[in-house]
CSV table of C-alpha atoms and ligand atoms in Angstrom, one decimal:
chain,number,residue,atom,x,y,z
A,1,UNK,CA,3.2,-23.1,-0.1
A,2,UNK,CA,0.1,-21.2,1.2
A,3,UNK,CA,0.0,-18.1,3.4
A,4,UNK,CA,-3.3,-18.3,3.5
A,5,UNK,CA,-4.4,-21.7,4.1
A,6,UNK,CA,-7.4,-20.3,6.4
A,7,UNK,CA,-9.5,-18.4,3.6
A,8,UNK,CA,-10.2,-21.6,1.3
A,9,UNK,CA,-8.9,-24.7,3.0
A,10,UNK,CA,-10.7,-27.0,0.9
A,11,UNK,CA,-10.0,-25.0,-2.5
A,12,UNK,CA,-8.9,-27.5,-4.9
A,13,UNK,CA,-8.3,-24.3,-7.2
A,14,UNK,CA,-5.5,-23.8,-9.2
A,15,UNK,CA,-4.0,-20.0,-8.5
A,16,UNK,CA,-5.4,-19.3,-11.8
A,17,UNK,CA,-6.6,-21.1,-15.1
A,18,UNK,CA,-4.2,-20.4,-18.1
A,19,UNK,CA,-7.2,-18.8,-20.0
A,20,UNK,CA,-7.7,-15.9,-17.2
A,21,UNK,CA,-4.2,-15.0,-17.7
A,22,UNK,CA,-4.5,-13.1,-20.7
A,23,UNK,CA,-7.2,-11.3,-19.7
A,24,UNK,CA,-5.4,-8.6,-17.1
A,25,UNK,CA,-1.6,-7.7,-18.3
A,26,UNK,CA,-0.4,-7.1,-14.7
A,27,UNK,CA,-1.8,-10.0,-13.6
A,28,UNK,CA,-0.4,-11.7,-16.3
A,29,UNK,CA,2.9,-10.1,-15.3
A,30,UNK,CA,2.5,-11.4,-11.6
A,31,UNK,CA,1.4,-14.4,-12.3
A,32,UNK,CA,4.8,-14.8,-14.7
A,33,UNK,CA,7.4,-13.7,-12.2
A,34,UNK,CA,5.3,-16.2,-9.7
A,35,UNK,CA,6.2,-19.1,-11.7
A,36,UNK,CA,10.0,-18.0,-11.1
A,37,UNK,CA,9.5,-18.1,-7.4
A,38,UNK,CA,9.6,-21.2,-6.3
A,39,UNK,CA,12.8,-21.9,-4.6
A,40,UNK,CA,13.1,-17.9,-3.3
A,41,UNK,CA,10.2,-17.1,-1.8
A,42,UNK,CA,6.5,-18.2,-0.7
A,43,UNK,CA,3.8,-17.9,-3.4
A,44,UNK,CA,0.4,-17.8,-2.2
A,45,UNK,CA,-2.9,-16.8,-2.6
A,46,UNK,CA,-5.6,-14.9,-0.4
A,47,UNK,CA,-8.7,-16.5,-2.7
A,48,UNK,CA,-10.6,-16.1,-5.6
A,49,UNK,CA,-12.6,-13.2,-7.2
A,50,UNK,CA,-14.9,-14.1,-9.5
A,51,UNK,CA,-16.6,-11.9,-12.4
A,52,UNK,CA,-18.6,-12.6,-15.3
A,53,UNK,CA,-17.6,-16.4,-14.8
A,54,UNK,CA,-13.9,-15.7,-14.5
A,55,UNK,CA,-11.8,-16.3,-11.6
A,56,UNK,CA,-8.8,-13.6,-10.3
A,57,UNK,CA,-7.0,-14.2,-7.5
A,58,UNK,CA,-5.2,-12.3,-5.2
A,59,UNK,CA,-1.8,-13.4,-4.8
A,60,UNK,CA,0.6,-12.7,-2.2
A,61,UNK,CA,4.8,-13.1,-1.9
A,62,UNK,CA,6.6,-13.7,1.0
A,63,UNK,CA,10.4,-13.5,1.2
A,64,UNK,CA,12.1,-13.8,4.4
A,65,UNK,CA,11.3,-16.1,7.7
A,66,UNK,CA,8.2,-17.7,8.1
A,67,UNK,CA,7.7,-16.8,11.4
A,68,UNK,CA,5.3,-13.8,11.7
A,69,UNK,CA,6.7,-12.1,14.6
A,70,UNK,CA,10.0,-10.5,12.5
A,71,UNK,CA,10.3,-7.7,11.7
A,72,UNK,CA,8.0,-6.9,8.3
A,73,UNK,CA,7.8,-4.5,5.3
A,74,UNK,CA,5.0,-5.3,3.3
A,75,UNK,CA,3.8,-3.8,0.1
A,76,UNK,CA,0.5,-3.7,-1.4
A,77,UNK,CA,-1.0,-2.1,-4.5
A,78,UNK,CA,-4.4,-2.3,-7.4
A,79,UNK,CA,-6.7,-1.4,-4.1
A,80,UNK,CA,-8.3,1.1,-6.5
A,81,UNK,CA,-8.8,-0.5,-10.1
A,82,UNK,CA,-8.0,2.4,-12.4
A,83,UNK,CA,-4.7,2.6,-10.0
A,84,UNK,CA,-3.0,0.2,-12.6
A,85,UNK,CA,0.4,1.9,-11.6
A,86,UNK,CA,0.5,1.2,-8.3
A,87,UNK,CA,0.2,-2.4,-9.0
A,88,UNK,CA,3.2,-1.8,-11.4
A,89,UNK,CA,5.0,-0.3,-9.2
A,90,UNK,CA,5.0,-3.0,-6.4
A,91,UNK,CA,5.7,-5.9,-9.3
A,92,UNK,CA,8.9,-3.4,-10.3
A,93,UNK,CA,10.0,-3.8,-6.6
A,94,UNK,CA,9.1,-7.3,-6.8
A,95,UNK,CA,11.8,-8.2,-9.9
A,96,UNK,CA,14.5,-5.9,-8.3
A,97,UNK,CA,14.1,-8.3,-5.2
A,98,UNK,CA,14.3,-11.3,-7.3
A,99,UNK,CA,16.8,-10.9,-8.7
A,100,UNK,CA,18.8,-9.4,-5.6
A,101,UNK,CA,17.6,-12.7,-3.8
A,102,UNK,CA,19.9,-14.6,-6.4
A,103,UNK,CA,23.4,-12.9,-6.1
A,104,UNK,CA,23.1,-10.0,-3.6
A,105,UNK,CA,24.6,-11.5,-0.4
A,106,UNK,CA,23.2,-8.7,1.5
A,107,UNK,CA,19.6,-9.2,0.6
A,108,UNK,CA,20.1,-12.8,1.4
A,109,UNK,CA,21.3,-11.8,4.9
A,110,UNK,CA,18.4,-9.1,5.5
A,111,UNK,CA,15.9,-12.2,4.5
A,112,UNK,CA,17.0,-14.5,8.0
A,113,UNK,CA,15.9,-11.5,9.9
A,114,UNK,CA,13.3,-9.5,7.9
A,115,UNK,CA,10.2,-10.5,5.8
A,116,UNK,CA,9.2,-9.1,3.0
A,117,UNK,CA,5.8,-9.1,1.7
A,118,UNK,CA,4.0,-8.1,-1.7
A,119,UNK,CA,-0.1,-8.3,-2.5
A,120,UNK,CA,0.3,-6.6,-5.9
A,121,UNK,CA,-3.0,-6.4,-6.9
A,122,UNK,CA,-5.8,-6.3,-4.5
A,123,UNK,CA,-8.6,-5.3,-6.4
A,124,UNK,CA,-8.3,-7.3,-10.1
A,125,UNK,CA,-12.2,-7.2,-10.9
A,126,UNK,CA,-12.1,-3.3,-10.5
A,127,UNK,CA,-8.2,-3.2,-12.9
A,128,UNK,CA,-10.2,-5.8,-15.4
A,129,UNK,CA,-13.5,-3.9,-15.5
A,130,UNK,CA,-11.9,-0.7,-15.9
A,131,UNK,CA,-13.4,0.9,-12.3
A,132,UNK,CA,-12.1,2.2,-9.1
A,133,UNK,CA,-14.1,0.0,-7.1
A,134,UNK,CA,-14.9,-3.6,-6.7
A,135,UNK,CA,-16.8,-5.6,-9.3
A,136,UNK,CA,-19.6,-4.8,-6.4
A,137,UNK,CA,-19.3,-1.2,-6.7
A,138,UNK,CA,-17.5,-0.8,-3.7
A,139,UNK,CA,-14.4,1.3,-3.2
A,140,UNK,CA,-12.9,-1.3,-1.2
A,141,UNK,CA,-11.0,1.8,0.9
A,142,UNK,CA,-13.7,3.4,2.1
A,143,UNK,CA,-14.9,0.4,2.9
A,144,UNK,CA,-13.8,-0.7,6.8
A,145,UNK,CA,-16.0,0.1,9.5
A,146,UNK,CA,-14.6,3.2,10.6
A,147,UNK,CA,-16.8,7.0,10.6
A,148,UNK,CA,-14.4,10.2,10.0
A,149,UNK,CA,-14.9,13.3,12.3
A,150,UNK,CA,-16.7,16.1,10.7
A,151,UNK,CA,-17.1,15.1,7.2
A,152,UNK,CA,-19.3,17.3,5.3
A,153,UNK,CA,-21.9,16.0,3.2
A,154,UNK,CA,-20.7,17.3,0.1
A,155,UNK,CA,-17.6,15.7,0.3
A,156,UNK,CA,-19.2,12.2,-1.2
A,157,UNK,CA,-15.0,11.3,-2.0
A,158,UNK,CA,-14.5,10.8,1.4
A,159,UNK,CA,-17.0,8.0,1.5
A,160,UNK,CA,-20.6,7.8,1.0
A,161,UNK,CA,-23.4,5.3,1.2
A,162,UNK,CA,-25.9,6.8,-1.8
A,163,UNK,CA,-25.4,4.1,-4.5
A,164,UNK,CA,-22.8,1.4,-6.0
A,165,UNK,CA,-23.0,3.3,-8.9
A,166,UNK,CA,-21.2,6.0,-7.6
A,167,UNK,CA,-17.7,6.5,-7.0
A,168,UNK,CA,-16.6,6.2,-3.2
A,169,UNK,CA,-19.3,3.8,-2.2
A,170,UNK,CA,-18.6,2.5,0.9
A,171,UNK,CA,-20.9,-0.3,1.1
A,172,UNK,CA,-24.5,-0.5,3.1
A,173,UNK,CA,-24.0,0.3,6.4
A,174,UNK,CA,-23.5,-2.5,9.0
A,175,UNK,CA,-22.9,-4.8,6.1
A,176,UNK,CA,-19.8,-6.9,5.8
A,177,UNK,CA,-17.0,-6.3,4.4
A,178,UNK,CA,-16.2,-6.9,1.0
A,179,UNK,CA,-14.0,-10.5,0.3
A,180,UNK,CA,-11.2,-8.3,-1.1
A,181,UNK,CA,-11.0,-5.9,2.3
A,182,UNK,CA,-11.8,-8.5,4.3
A,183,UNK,CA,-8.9,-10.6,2.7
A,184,UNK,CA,-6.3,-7.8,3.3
A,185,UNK,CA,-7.4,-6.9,7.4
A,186,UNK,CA,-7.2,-10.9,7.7
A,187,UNK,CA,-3.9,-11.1,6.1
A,188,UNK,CA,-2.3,-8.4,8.4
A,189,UNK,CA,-3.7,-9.5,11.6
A,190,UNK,CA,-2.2,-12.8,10.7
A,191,UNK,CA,0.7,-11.5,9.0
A,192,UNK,CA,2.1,-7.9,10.6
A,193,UNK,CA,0.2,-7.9,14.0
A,194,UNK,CA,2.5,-11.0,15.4
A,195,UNK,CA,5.0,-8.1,14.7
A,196,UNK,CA,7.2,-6.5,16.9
A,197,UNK,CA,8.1,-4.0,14.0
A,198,UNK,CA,6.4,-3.7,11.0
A,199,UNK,CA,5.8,-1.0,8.3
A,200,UNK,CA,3.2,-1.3,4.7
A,201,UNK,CA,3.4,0.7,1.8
A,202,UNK,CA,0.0,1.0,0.0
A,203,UNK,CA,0.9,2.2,-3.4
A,204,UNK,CA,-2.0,4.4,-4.9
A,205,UNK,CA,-1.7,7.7,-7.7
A,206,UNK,CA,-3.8,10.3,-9.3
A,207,UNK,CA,-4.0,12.8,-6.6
A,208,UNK,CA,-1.7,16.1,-6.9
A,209,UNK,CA,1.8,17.7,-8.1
A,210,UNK,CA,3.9,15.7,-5.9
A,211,UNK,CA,4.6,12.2,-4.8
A,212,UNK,CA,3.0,11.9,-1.3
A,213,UNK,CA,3.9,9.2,1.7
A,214,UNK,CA,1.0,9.7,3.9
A,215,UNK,CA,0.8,7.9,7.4
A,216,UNK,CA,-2.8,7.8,9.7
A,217,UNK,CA,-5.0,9.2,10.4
A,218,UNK,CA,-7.1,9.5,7.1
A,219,UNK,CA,-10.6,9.7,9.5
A,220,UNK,CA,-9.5,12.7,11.8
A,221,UNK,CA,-7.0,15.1,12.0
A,222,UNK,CA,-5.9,14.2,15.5
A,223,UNK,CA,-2.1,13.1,15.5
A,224,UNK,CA,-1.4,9.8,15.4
A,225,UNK,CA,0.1,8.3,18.8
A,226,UNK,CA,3.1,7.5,16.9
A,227,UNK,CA,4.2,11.1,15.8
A,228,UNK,CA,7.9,10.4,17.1
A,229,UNK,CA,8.4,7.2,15.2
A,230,UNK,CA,7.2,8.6,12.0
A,231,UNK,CA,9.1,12.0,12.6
A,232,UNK,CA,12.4,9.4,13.4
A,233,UNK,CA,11.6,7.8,10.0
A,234,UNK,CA,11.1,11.1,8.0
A,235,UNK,CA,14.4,12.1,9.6
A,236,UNK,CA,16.1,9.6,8.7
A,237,UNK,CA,15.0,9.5,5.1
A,238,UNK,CA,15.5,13.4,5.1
A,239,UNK,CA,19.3,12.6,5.6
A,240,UNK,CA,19.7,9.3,3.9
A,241,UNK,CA,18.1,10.3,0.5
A,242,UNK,CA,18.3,14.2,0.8
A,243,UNK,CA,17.2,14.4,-2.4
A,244,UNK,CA,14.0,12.7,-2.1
A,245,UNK,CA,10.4,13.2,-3.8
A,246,UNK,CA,8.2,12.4,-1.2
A,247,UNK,CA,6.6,15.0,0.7
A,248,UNK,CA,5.2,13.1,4.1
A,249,UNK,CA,2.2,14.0,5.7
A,250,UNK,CA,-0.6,12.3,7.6
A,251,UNK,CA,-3.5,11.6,4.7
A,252,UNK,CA,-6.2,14.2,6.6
A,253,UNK,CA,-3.5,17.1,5.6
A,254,UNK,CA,-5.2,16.5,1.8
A,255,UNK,CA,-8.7,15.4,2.7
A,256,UNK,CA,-10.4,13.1,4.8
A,257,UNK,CA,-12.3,9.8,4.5
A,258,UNK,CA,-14.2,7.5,5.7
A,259,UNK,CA,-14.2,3.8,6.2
A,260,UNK,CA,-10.0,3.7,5.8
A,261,UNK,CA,-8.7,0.4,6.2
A,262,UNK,CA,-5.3,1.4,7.1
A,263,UNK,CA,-6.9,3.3,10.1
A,264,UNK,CA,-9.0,0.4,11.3
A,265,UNK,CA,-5.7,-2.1,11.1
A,266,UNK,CA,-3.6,0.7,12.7
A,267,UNK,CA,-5.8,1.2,15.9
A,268,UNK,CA,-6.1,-2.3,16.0
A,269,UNK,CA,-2.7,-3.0,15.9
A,270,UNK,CA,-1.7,-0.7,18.6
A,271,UNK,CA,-4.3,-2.1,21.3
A,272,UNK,CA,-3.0,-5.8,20.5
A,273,UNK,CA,0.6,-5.0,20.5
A,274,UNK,CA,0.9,-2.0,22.8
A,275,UNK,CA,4.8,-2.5,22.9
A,276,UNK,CA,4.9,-2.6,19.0
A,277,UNK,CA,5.2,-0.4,16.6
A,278,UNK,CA,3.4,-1.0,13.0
A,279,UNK,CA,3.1,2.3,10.5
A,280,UNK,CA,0.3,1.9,7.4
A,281,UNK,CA,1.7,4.5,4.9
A,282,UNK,CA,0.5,5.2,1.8
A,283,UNK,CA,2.0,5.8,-1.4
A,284,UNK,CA,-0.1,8.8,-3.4
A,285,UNK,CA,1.6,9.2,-6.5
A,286,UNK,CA,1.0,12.6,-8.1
A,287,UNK,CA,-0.6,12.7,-11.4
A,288,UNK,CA,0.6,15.7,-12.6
A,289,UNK,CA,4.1,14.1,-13.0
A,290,UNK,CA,2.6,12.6,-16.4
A,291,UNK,CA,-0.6,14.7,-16.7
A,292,UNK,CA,1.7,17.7,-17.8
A,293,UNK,CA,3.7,16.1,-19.7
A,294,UNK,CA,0.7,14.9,-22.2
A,295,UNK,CA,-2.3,17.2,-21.5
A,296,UNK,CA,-5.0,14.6,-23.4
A,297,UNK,CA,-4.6,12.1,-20.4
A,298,UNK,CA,-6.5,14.0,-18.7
A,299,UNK,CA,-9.7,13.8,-21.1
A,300,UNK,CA,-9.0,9.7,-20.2
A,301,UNK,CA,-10.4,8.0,-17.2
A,302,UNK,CA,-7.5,5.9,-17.2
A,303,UNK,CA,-5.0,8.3,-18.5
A,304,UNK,CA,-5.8,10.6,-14.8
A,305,UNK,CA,-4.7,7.8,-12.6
A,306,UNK,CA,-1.6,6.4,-14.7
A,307,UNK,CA,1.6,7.3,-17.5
A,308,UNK,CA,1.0,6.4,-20.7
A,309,UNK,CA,4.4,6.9,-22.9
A,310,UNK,CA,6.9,3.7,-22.2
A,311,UNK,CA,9.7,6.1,-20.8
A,312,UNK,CA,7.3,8.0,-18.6
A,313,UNK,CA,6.0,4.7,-17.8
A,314,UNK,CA,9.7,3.2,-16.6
A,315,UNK,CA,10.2,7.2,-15.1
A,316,UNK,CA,7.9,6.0,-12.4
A,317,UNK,CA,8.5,2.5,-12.1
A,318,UNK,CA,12.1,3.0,-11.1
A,319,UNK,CA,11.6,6.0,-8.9
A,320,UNK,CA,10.1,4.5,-6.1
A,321,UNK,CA,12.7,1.6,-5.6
A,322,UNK,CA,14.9,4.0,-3.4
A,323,UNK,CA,12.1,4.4,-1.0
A,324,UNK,CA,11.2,0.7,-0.2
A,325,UNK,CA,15.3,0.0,-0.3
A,326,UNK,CA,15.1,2.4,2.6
A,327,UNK,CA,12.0,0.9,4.1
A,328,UNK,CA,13.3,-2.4,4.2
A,329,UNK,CA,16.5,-1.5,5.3
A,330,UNK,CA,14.5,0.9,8.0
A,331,UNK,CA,12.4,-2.3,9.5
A,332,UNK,CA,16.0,-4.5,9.3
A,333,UNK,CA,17.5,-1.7,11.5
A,334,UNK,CA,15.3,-0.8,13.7
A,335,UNK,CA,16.9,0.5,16.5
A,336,UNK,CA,17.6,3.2,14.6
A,337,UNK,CA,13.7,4.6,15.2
A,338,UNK,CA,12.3,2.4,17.7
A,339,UNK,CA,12.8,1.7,21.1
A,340,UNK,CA,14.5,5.2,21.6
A,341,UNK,CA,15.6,6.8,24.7
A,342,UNK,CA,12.5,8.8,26.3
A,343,UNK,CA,14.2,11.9,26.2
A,344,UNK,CA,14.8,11.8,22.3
A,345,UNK,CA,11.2,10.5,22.0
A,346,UNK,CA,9.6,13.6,23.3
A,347,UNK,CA,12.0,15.9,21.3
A,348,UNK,CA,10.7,14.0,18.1
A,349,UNK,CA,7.2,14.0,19.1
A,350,UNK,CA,7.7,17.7,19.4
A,351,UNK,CA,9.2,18.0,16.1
A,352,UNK,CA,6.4,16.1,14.6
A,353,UNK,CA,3.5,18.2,16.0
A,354,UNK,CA,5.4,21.3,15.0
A,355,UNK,CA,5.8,20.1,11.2
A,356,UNK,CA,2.3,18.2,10.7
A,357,UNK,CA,-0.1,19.5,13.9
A,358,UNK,CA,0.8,23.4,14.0
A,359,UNK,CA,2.7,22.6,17.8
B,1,ZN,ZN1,-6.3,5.0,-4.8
């Protein structure tokens, strides 16, 4: 079944030719576990990317009810294409879920209430072509229609118009968006918005020491209108997981950038579904976890942005199932964090502003 029957309703398509396969390892990988899929969950596609004559698609999982308005965690990864561990990292969540979707009774009761969703790899031209951005040179998230406040010229990482054939290209202005962004925003408005409670996990790495969970706003430092549901979260995963990684911070604590999609779906969200609640957060993983460990990765474009030795490799690949355990189990429970008494609202609004805004 199709999740996406909208984007190409008259593809004839297969998901992807046998030849293509071998061409992208975690594609390959995806496209494997896919096959094994069937009878748990829903196997789709959100269309084809073609480059140099071959075809990738962009394939999407979905465990859980059909109906879009339950509660949702979904997880995406490969926005950036020399990201290639992010995209590991959501497939490693993926085969935990598998197989807990064949003998774990309490997955099995989580999935009548809770979806679960996976786009592993949203950017498989840039992964295959060795690039951050798309195979048109665009970094697909600076790419949303969205302007940051004060951005200084310089800073040409947080989004720039000068040329495709440098980083951080955001794409001409007033042009459309590229298929791959413009897949993703129509995937959650058709997907999450229907939600009443709904949280995403965008799984990137190569930036800093430490494993960062970054929430909105990545265009301006302004606090998000949801400070108290984060802080509830951050709470809870404070106490639940005491021993934790993740430092959590909104993304303009690091830097700032144009053209977010995250920010653009987040806005949006909240004027369509005032009563909801739906949190974008990304997952930054911090280089220097490997980078230290094996000082020549850094003289390798690739080597920056992901492990290269099999254990450091399967280091990170299990370390991040803890977090989207608690996620799921945060979006199942939800009346833990939303929906709070006012009173307790306001005190973790407060909380929030002192830890993130200065008061
Ligand atoms: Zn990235």
């Amino acid at each position: 079944m199709s999740l996406s029957p909208q984007l190409n309703p008259n593809s004839k398509e297969p998901v992807i030719t046998r030849a293509d396969r071998r061409l992208l390892p975690e594609l390959r990988e995806l496209l494997i576990l896919t096959d094994h899929l069937s009878d748990i969950a829903r196997v789709g596609s959100l269309g084809n990317v073609t480059y140099q004559g071959t075809s990738f698609p962009l394939v999407t999982v979905a465990f859980g009810p059909e109906d879009p308005k339950t509660p949702v965690l979904a997880l995406f990864g490969g926005v950036h294409g020399l990201e290639r561990i992010g995209t590991r990292v959501c497939i490693a969540y993926l085969r935990t879920i598998m197989e807990l979707a064949r003998w774990d009774r309490s997955t099995l009761e989580m999935f009548k209430t809770t979806r679960l969703l996976f786009v592993p790899l949203i950017n498989p031209v840039g992964m295959f072509a060795q690039r951050r951005s798309n195979g048109n040179g665009v970094d697909l998230m600076r790419n949303a229609p969205v302007e940051a406040d004060h951005m200084p010229w310089y800073q040409v990482y947080g989004g720039h118009r000068i040329s495709p054939s440098l980083p951080w290209y955001r794409g001409k202005a007033g042009a459309e968006m590229e298929f791959e962004s413009q897949a993703i925003c129509d995937f959650v408005r058709r997907e999450i918005f229907p939600a009443k409670v709904a949280i995403s996990v965008d799984v990137h790495s190569g930036y800093g020491k430490v494993d960062r969970f970054w929430f909105p706003y990545a265009r301006t430092k302004t606090p998000l209108p949801n400070v108290a549901e984060v802080c509830a979260l951050k709470n809870m995963l404070d106490r639940t997981y005491s021993n934790h990684v993740y430092r959590v911070e909104p993304q303009s604590h690091q830097y700032m950038t144009h053209g977010d999609l995250w920010d653009l779906l987040y806005d949006e969200y909240r004027v369509q579904n005032p009563q909801g609640r739906f949190i974008p957060f990304s997952l930054e993983l911090g280089s220097w976890l490997w980078i230290r460990k094996n000082w020549r990765q850094m003289f390798s474009l690739l080597g920056v942005f992901n492990p290269r030795l099999p254990h450091r490799v399967q280091r990170i690949l299990r370390r991040h199932v803890p977090l989207f355990d608690f996620l799921y189990r945060a979006v199942h429970s939800n009346e833990s964090w939303i929906g709070l008494p006012q009173q307790k609202l306001e005190r973790l609004d407060r909380q929030g502003r002192e830890i993130w805004y200065g008061g």
